[in-house]
Each structure stands twice: as structure tokens, then as C-alpha cells.
Short mmCIF file of C-alpha atoms in Angstrom, two decimals:
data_model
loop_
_atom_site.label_atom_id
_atom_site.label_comp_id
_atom_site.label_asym_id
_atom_site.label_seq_id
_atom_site.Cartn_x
_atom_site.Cartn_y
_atom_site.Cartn_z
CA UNK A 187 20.43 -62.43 -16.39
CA UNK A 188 22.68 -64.27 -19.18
CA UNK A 189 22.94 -63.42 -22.87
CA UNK A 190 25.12 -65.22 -25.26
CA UNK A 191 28.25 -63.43 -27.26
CA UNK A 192 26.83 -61.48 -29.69
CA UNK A 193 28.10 -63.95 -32.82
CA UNK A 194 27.20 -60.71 -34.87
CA UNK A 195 29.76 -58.47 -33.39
CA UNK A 196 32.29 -60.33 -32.86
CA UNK A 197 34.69 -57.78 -32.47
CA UNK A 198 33.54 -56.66 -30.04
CA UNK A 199 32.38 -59.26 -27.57
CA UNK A 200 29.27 -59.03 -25.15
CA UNK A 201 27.50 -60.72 -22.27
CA UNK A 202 25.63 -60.29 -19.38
CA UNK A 203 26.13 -62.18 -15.86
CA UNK A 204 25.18 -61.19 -12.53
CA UNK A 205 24.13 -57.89 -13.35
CA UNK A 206 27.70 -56.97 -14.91
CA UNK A 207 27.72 -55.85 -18.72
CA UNK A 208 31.00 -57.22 -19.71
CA UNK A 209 32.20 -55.21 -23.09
CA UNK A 210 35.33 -56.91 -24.71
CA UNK A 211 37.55 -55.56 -27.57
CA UNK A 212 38.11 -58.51 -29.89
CA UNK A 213 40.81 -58.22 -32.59
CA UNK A 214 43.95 -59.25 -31.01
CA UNK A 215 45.50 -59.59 -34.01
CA UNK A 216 45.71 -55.95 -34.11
CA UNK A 217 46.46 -55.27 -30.45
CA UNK A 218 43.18 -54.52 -30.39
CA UNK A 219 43.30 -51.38 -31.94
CA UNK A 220 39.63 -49.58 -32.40
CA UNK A 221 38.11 -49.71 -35.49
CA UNK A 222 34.87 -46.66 -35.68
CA UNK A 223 32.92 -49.22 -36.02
CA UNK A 224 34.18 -51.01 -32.65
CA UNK A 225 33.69 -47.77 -31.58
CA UNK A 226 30.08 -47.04 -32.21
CA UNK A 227 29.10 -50.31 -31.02
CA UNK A 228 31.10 -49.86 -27.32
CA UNK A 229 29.47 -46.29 -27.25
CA UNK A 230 25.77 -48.17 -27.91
CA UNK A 231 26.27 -50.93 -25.11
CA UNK A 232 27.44 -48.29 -22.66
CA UNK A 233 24.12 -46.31 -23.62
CA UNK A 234 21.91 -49.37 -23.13
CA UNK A 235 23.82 -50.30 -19.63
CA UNK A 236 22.76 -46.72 -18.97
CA UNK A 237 19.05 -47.39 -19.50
CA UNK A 238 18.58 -51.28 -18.14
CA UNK A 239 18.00 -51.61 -14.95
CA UNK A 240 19.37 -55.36 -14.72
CA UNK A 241 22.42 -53.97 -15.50
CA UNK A 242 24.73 -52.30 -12.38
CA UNK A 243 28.12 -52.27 -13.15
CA UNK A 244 30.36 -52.24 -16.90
CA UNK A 245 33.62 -54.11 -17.39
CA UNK A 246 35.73 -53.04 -20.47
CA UNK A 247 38.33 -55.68 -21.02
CA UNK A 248 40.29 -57.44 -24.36
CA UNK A 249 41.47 -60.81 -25.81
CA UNK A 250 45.07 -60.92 -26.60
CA UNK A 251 48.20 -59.15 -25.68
CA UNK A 252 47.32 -55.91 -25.79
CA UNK A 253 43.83 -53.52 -23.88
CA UNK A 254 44.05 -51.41 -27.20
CA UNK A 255 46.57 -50.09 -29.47
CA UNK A 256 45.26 -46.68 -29.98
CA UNK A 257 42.87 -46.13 -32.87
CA UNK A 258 42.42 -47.75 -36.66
CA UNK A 259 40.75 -45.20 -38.66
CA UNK A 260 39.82 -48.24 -41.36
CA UNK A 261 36.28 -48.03 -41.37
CA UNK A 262 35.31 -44.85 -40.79
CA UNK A 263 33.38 -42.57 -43.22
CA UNK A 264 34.90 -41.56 -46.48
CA UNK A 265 36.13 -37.90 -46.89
CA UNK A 266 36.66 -36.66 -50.56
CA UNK A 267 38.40 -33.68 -49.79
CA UNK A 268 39.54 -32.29 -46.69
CA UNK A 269 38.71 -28.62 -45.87
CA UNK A 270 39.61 -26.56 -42.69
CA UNK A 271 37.28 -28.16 -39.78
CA UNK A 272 36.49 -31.76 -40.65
CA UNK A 273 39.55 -32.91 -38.46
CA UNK A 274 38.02 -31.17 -35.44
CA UNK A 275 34.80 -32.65 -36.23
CA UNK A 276 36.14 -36.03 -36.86
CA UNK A 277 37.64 -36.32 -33.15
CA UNK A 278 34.57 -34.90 -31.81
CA UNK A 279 32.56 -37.23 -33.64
CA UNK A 280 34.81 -40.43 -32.62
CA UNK A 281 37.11 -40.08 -29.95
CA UNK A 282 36.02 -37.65 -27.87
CA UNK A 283 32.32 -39.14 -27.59
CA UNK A 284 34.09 -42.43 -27.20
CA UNK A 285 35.30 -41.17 -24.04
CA UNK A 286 32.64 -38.95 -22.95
CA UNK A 287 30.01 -42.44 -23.09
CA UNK A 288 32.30 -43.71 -20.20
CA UNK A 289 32.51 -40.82 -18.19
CA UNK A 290 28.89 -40.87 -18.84
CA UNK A 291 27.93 -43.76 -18.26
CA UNK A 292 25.45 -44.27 -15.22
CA UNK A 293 26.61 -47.28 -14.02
CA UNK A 294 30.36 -47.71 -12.58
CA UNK A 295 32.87 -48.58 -15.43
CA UNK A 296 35.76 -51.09 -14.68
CA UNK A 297 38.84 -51.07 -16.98
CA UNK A 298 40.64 -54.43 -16.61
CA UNK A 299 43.87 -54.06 -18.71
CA UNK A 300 45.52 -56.93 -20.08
CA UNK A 301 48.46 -55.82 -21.77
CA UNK A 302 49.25 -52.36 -23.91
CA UNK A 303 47.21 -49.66 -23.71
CA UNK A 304 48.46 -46.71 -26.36
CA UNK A 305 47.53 -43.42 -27.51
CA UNK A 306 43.24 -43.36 -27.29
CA UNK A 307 43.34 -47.26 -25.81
CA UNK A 308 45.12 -45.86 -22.38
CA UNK A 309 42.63 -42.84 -21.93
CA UNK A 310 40.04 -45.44 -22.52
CA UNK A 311 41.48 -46.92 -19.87
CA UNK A 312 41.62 -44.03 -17.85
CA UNK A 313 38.33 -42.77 -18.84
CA UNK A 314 36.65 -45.96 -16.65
CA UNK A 315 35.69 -45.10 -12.66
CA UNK A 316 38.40 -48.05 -11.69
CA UNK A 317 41.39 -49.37 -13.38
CA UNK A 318 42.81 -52.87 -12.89
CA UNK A 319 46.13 -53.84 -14.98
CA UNK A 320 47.51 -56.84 -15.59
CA UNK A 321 51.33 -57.05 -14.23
CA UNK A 322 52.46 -56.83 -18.40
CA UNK A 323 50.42 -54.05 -19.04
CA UNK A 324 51.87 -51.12 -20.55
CA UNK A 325 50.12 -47.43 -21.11
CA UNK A 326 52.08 -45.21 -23.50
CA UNK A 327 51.00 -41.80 -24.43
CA UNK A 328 51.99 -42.27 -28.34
CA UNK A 329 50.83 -39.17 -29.82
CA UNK A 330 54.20 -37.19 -29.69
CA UNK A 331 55.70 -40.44 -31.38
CA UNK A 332 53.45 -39.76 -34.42
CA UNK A 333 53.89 -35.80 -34.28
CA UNK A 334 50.79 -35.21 -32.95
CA UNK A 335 48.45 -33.40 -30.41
CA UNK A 336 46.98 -35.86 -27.68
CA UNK A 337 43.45 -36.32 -28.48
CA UNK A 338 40.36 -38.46 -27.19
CA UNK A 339 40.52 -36.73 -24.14
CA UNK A 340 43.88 -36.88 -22.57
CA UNK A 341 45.33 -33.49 -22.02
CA UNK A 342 41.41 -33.29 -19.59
CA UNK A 343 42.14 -36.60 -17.76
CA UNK A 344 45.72 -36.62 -17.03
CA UNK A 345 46.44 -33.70 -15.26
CA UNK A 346 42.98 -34.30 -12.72
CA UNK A 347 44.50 -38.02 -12.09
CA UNK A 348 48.18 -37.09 -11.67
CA UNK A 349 48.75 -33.80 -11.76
CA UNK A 350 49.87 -31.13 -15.20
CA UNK A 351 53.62 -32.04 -14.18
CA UNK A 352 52.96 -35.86 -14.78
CA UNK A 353 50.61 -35.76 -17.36
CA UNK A 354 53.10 -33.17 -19.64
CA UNK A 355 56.41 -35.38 -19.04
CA UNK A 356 54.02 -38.82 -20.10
CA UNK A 357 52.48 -36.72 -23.58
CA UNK A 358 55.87 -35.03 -24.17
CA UNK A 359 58.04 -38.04 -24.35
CA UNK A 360 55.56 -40.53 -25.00
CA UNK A 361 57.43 -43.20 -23.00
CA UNK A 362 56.16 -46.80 -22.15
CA UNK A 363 54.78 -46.68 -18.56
CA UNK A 364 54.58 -50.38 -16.69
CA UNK A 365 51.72 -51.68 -14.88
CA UNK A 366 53.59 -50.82 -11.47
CA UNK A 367 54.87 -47.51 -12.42
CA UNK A 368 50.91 -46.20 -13.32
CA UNK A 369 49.81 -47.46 -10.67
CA UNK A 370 52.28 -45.91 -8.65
CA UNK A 371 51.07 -42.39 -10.52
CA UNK A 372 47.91 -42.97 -9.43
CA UNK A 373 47.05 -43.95 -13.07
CA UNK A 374 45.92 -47.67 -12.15
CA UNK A 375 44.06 -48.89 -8.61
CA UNK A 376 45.59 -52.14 -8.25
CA UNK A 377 48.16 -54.70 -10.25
CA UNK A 378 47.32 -58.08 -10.07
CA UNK A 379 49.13 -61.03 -12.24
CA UNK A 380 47.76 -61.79 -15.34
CA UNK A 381 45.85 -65.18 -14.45
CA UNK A 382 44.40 -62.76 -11.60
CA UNK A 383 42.97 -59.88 -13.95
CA UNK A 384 39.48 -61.43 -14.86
CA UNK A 385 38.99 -62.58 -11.30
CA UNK A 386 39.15 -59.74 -9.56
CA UNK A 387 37.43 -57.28 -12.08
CA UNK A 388 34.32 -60.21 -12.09
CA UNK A 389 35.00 -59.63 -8.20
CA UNK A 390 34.83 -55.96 -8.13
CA UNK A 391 32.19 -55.63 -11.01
CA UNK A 392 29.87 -58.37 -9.23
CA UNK A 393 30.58 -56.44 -5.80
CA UNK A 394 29.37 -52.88 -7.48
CA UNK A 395 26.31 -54.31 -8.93
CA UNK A 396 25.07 -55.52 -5.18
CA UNK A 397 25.73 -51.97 -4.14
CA UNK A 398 22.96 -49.03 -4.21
CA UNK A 399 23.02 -48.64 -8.56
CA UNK A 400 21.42 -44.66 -8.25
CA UNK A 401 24.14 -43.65 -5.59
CA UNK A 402 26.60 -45.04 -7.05
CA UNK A 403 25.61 -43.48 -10.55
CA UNK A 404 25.23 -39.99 -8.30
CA UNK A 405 28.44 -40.02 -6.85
CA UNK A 406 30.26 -40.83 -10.08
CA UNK A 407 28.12 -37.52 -11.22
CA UNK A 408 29.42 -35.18 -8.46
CA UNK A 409 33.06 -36.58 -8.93
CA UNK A 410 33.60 -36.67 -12.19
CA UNK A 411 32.60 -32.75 -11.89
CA UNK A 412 34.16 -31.88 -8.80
CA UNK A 413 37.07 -30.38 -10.37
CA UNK A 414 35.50 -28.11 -13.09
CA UNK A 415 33.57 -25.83 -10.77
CA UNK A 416 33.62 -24.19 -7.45
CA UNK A 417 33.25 -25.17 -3.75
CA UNK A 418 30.15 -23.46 -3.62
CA UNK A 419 28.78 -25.08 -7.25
CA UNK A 420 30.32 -28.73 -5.63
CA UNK A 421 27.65 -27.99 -2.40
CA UNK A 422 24.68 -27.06 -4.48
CA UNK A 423 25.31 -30.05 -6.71
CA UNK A 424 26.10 -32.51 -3.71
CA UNK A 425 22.85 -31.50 -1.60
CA UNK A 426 20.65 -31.72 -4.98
CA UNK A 427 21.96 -35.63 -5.87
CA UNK A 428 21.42 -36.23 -2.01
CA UNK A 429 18.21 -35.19 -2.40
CA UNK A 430 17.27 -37.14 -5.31
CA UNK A 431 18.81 -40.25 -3.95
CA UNK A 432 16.67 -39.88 -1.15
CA UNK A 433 13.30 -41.09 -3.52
CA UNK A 434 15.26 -44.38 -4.42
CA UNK A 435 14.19 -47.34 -2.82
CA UNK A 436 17.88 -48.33 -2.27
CA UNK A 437 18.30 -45.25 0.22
CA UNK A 438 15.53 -45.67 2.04
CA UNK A 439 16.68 -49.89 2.09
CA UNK A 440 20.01 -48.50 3.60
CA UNK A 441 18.14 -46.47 6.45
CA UNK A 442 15.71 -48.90 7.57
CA UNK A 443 19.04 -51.82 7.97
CA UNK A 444 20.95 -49.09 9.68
CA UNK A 445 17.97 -48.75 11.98
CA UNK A 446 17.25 -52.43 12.17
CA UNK A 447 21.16 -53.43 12.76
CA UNK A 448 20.84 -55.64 9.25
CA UNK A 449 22.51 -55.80 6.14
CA UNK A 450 21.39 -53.88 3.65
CA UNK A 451 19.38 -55.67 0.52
CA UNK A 452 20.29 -53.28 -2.42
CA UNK A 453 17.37 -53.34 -5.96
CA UNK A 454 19.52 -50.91 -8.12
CA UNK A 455 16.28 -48.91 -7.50
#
């Protein structure tokens, strides 16, 4: 399945190939910084990867220098006058269910970062399953720069992907990280040069969508969770997806070529 860009949001670019729902930020003449609007419309193609079968994996990429600058507030909804709350509401209106729709997301989410990744652009980053970064990508934790509280989720992802020590000496500084350094951290899964970055996402994107799509969506589930409840929760949970993934067609597809000594043939179903 093919569909053309989108020529009425181009800022944010879309298309369909080989069962990979490729999402693209599109103004690099703002490092790609997210408008709400950019926002909304990433949040409703993550939603309808979620719900179409066709599609089994998600790659979130940009043009330009830079993954995404952080966040450009141009665009969203007009406040007249502030009043005790309406920040609070406003980041967990926008940010925070900008990040939640890729944690959420039921298929497996591929970040493939080209070149800065700041403030909300590097925990969208770090939101995604898998991270690939270009060798000139940067991820900064900016918020400190600007006097403020990390937001969009960071102060949750951080410390489960490198630990509280880590994630505090990143958010209190707010230093420039490199490509090798995150990776290093744990931060990024693999560094590749910059000519390399679209090939191997398309590689690992096109790889995930020939794998079993409900497992895959299952296990995301159960990890994404793991560390926000106890052993015992972790069990109940893990037996209960098993169980579920056991009515797919895909599971009982990777029984019968286990018992027939065959490759398995995966539907997404």
C-alpha cells in the first residue's frame, strides 16, 4: 500500500510503503520545531496507524538539520487571561498527549534522528520503541536553559532509560549530548552516518512490519509498564497478553512453522 504526501499538510509529511507509516516533521527552516498544529496532526496519524491493519510499524523522522527544536507555541489556542491552572492544562493538553500517542501507539515506533533534538523534540525522540541517530545528531535537555521545569514527559522517561543519576545531571545542566555519547547512555540504539539514517530505519521499519503486528503491539504493552508496578502485577499482565495473543492468527502461524521446520508467514493478524 502507497499513498502520496499529503500536499495538504505539508508540514508534516506522510506516506505509506510496505506497511510502514512514515510521519515526517517538515519545517526545517525552524529546526523543525512543533507547531500545535504539527502536533495534533502527528497525534491523529499515530491514532489511525493504531486502527489500520495495513499498517505495522511507524517511522518519525525530519527534513533539514535538525529532528525538532523543542516546541513553537504559534498556533495554539488563544488565552485572554491567564488564571491559576491553564498552564497545567495546556501541557496536558499538548505535550504530554503528544508523548503519550507514541507510547501508545500499537504498532512499534521508530525515531530516526537527523540532527538536533531539544527540549520536547528529544523526548519525542525518546518516547519511540527504537531510536536511530544520525552521527550529527544532538539531544539537549533545554529546559533549565529557559528557567524551566522539564515537561512533555521527561523527568518519566529519563530516569527508566538511564537511570535518576543521568537523567538529573542531563535536565540540570541542560548540556548538548552527541549522537555517540546517547547512545552510549543508552539514550539511542545505534549511530549510523547521516547518508545511512533513512536506510536503515526503512530497514528496521520494513523488518517490524513482517513480524507478528499483535505481539509486537503486546510486548510494547507489558514493557512500557513493566516498571510502574510489581513483579506480581508484571506476571498477571504477562500471562493475560499471552493469552490474548494466543487467538491471533499470527501465533498460531508461528506454532504450526515451528512444528513444520518453516519460516514463519506473519498477517499482522
Amino acid at each position: 500500500m502507497t499513498d502520496v504526501p499529503d500536499v495538504l499538510h505539508t508540514d508534516v509529511l506522510h506516506t505509506v510503503e510496505n506497511g510502514v507509516s512514515w510521519i515526517t516533521l517538515n519545517r526545517p527552516e525552524a529546526m523543525n520545531a512543533v507547531t500545535w498544529d504539527q502536533r495534533e496532526r502527528i497525534m491523529a496519524l499515530l491514532d489511525e496507524a493504531s486502527a489500520d491493519p495495513d499498517v505495522r510499524a511507524v517511522v518519525l523522522t525530519a527534513t533539514g538539520r535538525g529532528f525538532c527544536a523543542g516546541a513553537d507555541l504559534r498556533g495554539a489556542p488563544a488565552v485572554s487571561e491567564t488564571v491559576p491552572g491553564d498552564v497545567a492544562r495546556t501541557i496536558r493538553r499538548g505535550a504530554q498527549r503528544f508523548i503519550g500517542a507514541v507510547m501508545d501507539c500499537e504498532k512499534p515506533v521508530i525515531a530516526a534522528v537527523n540532527g538536533t533534538a531539544a527540549g520536547i523534540g528529544a523526548h519525542l525522540a525518546f518516547a519511540c520503541d527504537l531510536v536511530l541517530a544520525s552521527e550529527s545528531a544532538r539531544f539537549i535537555e533545554v529546559f533549565v536553559r529557559r528557567g524551566l521545569v522539564p515537561d512533555g514527559g521527561g523527568a518519566y522517561l529519563l530516569p527508566r532509560l538511564i537511570g535518576p543519576q543521568r537523567a538529573k545531571e542531563l535536565m540540570f545542566f541542560g548540556d548538548a549530548v552527541s549522537a555517540a555519547e546517547a547512545c552510549g547512555m543508552g539514550l539511542v540504539n545505534r549511530v549510523v552516518p547521516a547518508e545511512e539514517l533513512s536506510k536503515t530505519a526503512r530497514e528496521w521499519a520494513e523488518r517490524l512490519a513482517q513480524g507478528p503486528t499483535r505481539a509486537l503491539a503486546l510486548t510494547k504493552q507489558l514493557v512500557n509498564a513493566s516498571l510502574d508496578v510489581d513483579r506480581a502485577a508484571a506476571f498477571a499482565a504477562e500471562a493475560a497478553a499471552q493469552e490474548i495473543n494466543m487467538t491471533t492468527r499470527d501465533a498460531k502461524e508461528g506454532v504450526a512453522s515451528f512444528v513444520e521446520r518453516r519460516e514463519a508467514r506473519y498477517e499482522g493478524r
